[in-house]
Coordinates of N, CA and C in Angstrom, one line a residue:
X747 N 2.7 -126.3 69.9 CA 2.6 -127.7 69.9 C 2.5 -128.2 68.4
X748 N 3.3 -129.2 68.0 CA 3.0 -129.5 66.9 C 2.0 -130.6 66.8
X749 N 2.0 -131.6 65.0 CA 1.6 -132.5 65.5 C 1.7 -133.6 65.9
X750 N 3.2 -134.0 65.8 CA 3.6 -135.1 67.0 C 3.1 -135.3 68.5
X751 N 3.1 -133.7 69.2 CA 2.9 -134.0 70.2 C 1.5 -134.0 70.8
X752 N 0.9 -133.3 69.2 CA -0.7 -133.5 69.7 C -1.0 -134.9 69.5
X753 N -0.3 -136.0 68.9 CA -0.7 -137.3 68.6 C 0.0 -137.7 69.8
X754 N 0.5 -137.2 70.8 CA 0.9 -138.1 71.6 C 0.5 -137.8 72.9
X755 N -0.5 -136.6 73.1 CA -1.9 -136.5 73.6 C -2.7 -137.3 73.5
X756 N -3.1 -137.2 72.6 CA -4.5 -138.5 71.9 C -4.0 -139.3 72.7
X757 N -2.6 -140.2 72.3 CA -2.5 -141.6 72.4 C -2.5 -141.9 74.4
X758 N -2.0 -140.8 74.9 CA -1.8 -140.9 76.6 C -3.1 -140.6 77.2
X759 N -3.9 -139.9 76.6 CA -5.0 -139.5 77.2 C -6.4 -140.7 77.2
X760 N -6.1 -141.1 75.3 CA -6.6 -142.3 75.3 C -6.4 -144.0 76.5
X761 N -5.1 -143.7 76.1 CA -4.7 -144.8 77.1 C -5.4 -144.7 78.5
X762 N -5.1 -143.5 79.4 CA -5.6 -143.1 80.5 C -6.9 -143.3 80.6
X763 N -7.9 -142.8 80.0 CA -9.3 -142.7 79.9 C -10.1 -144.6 79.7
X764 N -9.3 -145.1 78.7 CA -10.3 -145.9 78.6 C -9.1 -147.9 79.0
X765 N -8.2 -147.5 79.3 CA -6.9 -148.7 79.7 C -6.4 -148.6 81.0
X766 N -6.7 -147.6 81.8 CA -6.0 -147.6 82.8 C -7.3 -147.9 83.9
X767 N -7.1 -148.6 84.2 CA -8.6 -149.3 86.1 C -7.9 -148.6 87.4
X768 N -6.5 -148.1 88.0 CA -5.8 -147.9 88.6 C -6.4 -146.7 89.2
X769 N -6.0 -146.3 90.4 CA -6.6 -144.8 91.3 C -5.4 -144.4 92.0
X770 N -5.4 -143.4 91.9 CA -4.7 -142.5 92.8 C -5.7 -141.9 93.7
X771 N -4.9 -141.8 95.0 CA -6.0 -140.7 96.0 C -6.0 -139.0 95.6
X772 N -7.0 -138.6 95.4 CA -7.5 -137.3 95.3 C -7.3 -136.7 93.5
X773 N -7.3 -137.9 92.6 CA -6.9 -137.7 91.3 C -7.8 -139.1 90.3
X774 N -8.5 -138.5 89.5 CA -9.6 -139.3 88.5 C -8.5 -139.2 87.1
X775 N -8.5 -140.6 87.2 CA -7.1 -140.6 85.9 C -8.2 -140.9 84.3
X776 N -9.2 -141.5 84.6 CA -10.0 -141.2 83.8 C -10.4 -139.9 83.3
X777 N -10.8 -138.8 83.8 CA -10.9 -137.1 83.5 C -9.9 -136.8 83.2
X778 N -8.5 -137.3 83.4 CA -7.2 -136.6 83.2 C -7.0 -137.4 82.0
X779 N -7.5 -138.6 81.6 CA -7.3 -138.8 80.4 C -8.2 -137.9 78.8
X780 N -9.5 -137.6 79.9 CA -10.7 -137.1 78.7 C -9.7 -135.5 78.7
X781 N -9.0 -135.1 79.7 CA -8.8 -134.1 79.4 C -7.6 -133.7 78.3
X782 N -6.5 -134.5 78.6 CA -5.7 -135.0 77.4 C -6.0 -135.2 76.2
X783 N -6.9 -135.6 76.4 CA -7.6 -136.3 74.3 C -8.2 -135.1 74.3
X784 N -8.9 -134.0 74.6 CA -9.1 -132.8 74.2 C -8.3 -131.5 73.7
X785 N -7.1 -131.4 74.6 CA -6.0 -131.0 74.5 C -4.9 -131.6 73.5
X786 N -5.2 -132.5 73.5 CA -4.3 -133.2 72.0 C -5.2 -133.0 70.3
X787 N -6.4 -132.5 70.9 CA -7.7 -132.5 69.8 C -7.6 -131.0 69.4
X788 N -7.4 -130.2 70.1 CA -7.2 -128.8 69.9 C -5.8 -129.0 69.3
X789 N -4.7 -128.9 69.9 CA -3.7 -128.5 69.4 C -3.6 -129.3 67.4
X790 N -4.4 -130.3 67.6 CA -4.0 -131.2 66.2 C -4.4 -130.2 65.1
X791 N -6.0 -129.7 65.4 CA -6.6 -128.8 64.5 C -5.5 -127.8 64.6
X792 N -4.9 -127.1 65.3 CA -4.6 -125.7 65.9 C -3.1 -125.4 64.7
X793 N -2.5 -127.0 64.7 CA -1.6 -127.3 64.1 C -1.7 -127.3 62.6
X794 N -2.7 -127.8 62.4 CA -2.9 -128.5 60.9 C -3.5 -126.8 60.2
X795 N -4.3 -126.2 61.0 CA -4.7 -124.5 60.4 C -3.2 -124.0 60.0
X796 N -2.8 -123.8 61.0 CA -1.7 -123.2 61.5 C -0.2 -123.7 59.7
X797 N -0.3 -124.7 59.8 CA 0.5 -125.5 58.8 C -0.3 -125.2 57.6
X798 N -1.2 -125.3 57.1 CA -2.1 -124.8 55.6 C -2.0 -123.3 55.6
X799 N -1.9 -122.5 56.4 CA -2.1 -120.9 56.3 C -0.6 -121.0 55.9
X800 N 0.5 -121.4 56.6 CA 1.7 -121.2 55.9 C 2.0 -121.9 54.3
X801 N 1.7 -122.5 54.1 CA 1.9 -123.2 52.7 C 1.5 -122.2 52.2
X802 N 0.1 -121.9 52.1 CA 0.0 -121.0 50.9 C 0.5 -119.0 50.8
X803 N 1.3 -119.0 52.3 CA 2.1 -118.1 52.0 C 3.2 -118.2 51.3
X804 N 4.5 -119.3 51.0 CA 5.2 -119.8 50.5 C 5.4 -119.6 49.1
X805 N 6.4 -118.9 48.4 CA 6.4 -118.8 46.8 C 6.3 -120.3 46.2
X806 N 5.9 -120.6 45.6 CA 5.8 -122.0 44.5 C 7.4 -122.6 44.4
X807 N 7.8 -123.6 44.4 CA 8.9 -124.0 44.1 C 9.6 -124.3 42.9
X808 N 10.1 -123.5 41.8 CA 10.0 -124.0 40.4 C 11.4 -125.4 40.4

């Protein structure tokens, strides 16, 4: 995952968690949002490590 799509976690999970009043039967769209913004929160860090460990493998660019 990069971090586009961890930002577009955040933004759906957000939305879900704290904009959405609506229900579905046998489904809490509120928890499915907190779960999303977690999962968008890992992948962001996961990304951004992941992206600094490569740069400084990279030869310098003269």
């Amino acid at each position: 995952m990069q971090i586009g799509g961890s930002l577009f976690l955040l933004a759906v999970g957000a939305i879900l968690a704290f904009a959405v009043r609506d229900s579905i039967d046998a489904v809490d769209l509120t928890m499915v949002g907190y779960i999303l913004i977690a999962v968008g929160a890992l992948g962001l860090i996961i990304s951004l490590i992941v992206n600094g460990q490569r740069r400084d493998r990279e030869p310098p660019v003269r």
